[in-house]
Coordinates of C-alpha atoms in Angstrom, one line a residue:
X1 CA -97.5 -38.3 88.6
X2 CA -99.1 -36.2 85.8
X3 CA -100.2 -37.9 82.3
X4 CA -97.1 -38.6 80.1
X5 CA -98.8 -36.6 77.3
X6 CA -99.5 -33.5 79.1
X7 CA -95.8 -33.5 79.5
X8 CA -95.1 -34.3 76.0
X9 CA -97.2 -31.1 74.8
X10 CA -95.5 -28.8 77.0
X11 CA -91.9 -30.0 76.0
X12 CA -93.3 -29.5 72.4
X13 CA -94.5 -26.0 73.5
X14 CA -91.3 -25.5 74.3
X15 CA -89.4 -26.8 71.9
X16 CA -91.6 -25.2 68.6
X17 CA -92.2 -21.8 70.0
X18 CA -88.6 -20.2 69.7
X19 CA -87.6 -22.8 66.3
X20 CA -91.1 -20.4 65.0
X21 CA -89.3 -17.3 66.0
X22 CA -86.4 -17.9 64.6
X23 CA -87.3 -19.0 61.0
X24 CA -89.9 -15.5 61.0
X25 CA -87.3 -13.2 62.4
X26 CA -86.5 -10.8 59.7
X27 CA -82.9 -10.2 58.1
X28 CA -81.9 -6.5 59.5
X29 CA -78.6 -6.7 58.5
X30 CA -79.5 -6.0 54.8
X31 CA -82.5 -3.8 54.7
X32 CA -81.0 -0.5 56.1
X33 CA -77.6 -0.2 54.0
X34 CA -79.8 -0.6 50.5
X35 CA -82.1 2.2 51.7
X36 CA -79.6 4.7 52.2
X37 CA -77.6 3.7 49.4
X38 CA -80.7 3.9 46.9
X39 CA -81.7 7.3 48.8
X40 CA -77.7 8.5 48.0
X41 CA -77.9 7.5 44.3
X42 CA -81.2 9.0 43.9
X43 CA -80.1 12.2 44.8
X44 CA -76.8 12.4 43.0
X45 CA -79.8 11.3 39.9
X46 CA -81.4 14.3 40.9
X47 CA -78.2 16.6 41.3
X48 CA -77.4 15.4 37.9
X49 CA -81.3 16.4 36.6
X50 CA -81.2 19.7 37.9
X51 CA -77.8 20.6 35.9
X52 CA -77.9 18.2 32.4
X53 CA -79.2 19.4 29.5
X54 CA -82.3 17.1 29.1
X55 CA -81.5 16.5 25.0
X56 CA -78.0 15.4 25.6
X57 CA -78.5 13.9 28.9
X58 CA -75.5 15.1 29.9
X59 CA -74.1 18.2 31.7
X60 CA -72.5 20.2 28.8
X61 CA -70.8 23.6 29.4
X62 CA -73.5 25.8 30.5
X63 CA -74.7 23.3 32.9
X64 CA -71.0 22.9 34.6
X65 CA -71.2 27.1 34.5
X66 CA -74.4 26.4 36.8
X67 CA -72.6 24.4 38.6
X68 CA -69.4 26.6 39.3
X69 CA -72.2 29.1 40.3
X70 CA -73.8 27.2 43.1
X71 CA -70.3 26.0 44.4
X72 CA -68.9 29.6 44.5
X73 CA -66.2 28.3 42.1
X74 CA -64.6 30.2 38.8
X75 CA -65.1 27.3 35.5
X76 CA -60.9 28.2 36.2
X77 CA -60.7 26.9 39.8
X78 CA -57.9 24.2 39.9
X79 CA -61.4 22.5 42.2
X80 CA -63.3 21.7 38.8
X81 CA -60.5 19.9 36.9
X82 CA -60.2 17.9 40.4
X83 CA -63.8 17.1 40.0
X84 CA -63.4 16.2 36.2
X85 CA -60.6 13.8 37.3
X86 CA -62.4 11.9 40.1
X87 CA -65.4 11.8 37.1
X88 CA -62.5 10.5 34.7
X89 CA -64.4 12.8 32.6
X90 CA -63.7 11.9 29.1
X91 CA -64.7 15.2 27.4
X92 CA -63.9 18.7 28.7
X93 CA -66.7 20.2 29.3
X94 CA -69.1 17.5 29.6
X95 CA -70.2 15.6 32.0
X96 CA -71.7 12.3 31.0
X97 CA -74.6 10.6 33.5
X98 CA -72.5 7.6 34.1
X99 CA -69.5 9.5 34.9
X100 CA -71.3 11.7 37.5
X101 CA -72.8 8.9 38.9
X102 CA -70.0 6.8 39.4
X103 CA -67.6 10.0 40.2
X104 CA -69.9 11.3 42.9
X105 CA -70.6 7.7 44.6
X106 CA -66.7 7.5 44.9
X107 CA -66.4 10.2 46.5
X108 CA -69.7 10.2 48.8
X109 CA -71.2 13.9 47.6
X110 CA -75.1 13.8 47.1
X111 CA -75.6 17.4 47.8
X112 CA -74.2 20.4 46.8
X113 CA -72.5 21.2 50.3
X114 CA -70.8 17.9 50.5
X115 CA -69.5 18.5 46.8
X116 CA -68.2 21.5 48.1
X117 CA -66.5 19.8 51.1
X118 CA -65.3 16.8 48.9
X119 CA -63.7 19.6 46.6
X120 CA -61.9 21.2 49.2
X121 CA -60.4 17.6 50.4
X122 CA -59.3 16.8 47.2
X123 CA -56.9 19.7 47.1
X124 CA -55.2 18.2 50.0
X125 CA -55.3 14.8 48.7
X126 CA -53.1 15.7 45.9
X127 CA -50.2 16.3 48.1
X128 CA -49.6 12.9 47.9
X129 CA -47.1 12.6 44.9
X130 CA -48.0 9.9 43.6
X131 CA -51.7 11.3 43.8
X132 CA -50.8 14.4 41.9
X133 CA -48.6 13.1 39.2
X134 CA -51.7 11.0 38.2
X135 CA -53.9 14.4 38.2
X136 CA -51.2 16.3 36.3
X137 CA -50.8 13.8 33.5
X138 CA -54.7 13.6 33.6
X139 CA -54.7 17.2 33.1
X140 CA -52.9 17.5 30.0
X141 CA -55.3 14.8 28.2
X142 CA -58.6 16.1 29.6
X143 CA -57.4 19.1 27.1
X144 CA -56.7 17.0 24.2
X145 CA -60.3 17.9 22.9
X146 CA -60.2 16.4 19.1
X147 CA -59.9 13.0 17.8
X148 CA -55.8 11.7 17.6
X149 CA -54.8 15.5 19.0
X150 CA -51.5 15.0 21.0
X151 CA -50.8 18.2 21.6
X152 CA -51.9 21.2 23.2
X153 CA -51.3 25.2 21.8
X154 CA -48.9 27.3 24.2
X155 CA -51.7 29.7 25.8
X156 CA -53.4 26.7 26.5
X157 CA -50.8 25.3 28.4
X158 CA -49.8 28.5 30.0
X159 CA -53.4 28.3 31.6
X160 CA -53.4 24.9 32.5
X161 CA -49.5 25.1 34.3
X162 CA -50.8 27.9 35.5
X163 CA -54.3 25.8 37.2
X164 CA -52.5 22.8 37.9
X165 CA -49.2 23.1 39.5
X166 CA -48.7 27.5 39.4
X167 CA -49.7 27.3 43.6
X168 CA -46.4 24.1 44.2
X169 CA -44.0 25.9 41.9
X170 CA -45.2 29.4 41.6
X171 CA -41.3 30.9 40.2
X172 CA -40.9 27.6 37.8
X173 CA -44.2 28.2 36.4
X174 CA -43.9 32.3 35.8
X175 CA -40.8 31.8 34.6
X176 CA -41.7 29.0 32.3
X177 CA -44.5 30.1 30.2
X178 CA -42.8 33.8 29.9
X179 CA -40.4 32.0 27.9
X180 CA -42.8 30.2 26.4
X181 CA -45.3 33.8 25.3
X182 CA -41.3 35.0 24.1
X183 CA -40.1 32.2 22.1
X184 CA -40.3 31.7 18.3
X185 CA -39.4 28.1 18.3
X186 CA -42.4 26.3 19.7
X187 CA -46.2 26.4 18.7
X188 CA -47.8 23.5 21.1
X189 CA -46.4 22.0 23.7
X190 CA -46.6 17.5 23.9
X191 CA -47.2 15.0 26.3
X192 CA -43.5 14.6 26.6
X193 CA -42.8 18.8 27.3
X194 CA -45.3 18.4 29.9
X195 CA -44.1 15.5 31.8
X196 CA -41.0 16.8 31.8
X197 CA -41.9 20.2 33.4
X198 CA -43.0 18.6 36.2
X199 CA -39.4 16.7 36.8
X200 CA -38.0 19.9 36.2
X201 CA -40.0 21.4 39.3
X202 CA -38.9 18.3 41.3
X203 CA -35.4 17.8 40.7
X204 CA -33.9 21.2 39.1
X205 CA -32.7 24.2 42.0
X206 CA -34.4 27.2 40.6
X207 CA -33.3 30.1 39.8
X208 CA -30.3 29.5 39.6
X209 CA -30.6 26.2 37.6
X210 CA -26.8 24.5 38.7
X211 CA -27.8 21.0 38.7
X212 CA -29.5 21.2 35.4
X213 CA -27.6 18.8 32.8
X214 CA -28.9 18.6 28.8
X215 CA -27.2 15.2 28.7
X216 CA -29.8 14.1 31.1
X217 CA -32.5 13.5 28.4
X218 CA -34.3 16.6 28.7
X219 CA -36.6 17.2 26.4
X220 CA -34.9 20.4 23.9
X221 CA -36.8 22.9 24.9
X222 CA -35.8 22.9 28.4
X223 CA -32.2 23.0 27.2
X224 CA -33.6 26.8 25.2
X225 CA -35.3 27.4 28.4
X226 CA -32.4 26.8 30.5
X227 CA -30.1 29.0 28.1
X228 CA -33.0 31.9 28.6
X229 CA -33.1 31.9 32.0
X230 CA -29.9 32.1 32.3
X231 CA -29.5 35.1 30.4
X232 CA -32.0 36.8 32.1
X233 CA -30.8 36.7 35.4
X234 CA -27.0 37.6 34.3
X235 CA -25.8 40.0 36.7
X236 CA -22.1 40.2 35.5
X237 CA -20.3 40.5 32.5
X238 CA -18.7 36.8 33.9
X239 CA -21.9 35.4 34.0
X240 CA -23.1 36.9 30.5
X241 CA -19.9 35.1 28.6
X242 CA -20.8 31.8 30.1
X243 CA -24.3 32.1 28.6
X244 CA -22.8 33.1 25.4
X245 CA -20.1 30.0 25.4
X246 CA -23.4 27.7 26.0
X247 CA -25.1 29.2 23.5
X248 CA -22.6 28.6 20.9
X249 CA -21.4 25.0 22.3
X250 CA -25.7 24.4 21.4
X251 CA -25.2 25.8 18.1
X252 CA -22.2 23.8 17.3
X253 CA -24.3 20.7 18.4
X254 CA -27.2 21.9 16.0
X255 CA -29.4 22.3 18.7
X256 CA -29.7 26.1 19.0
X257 CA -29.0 27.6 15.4
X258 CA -31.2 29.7 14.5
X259 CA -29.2 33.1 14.8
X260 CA -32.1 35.3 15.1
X261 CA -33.0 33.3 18.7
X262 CA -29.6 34.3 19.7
X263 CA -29.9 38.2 18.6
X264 CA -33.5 38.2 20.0
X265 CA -32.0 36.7 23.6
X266 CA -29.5 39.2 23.9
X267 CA -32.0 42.0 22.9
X268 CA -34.5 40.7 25.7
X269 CA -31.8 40.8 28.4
X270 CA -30.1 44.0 27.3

């Protein structure tokens, strides 16, 4: 029978060797994922570098004209107002650090070809209604550009319809702001116009406008609008007198009586 303690030091041999292994084994569950998310965050830094203006420390507007360059984008592209949403950018035309890198971590682009890609995606992920209504209202307040502004003027608008929502509604939206580059009536358009454009797009047949109903709480001017479009696309005599009798019910409800937008409606039809 061998000795009791040379059994007792190889059961401790044993025992100890693999306790030791464990407690020194390293954690590599952790060590990987930091690495690659510092090396991502350092090169969205360094994306960021090579377009802010070092003073500002911030990309201002020929920085984001850079940019457009190297993505093969117009400053115009409905693409740059999707990236200036996913920033939440505050200003337009600025970029702040913090916005680009919490914008650009969201949407996993730390290079210029992936910004591209992401870009792209985004155009698609707006089909998603609920997706797009939150980019459209965006839209209108990434143009409010000075302090308690509410409003924006009626080229700017026609632009920006024209950006946002001109490639869903292509008719509503040519239609829409010639009216609005012929009309006397309205200098800027509100937060209030421009929502309701959109549920006019959505729930109004166009051209020929026969579920459209001013008692719905529509804001005035699509009620002018309306009228307008009417007008123009009167191909009878018929149809012309039942523009005329809604012109004048308006006017008797003190909503259209200006007489020189009546004579100026019949001129541009005529």
């Amino acid at each position: 029978m061998p000795p009791r303690a040379s059994n007792k030091r190889k059961s401790n041999s044993s025992n100890s060797k693999p306790a030791k292994s464990a407690r020194t084994q390293p954690p590599a569950s952790t060590s990987a994922p930091k690495k690659a998310v510092s090396k991502e965050a350092g090169r969205i830094d360094q994306l960021f570098d090579s377009y802010a203006n070092k003073s500002l420390r911030m990309i201002d507007p020929e920085g984001i004209e850079a940019l457009c360059s190297d993505l093969g984008v117009a400053h115009t592209d409905v693409r740059m107002l999707l990236l200036a949403w996913k920033l939440n950018a505050g200003k337009q035309g600025y970029f702040t650090e913090d916005e680009w890198q919490r914008g650009l971590k969201e949407i996993q682009a730390d290079t210029i070809k992936k910004l591209k890609t992401r870009l792209s995606e985004l155009v698609k992920e707006i089909r998603d209604p609920r997706k797009f209504e939150d980019f459209y209202l965006y839209a209108f307040q990434y143009c409010l550009t000075e302090d308690k502004q509410k409003c924006v003027d009626i080229d700017t608008a026609c632009v920006l319809l024209d950006i946002v929502i001109g490639s869903q509604f292509r008719a509503q939206v040519d239609s829409f702001t010639e009216y609005l580059k012929i009309q006397n009536e309205y200098k800027v358009i509100n937060l209030d116009q421009w929502k309701g454009f959109h549920r006019f797009c959505n729930e109004i047949s166009f051209p020929d406008l026969k579920n459209y109903d001013s008692s719905q709480a529509w804001p005035l001017i699509f009620d002018n609008f309306n009228t307008t479009h009417i007008i123009r696309q009167a191909d009878s005599f018929e149809d012309y007198c039942r523009c005329t009798l809604i012109m004048q019910h308006l006017g008797s409800q003190g909503e259209f009586n200006e007489p020189f937008q009546y004579i100026h409606l019949l001129e541009y039809v005529v």
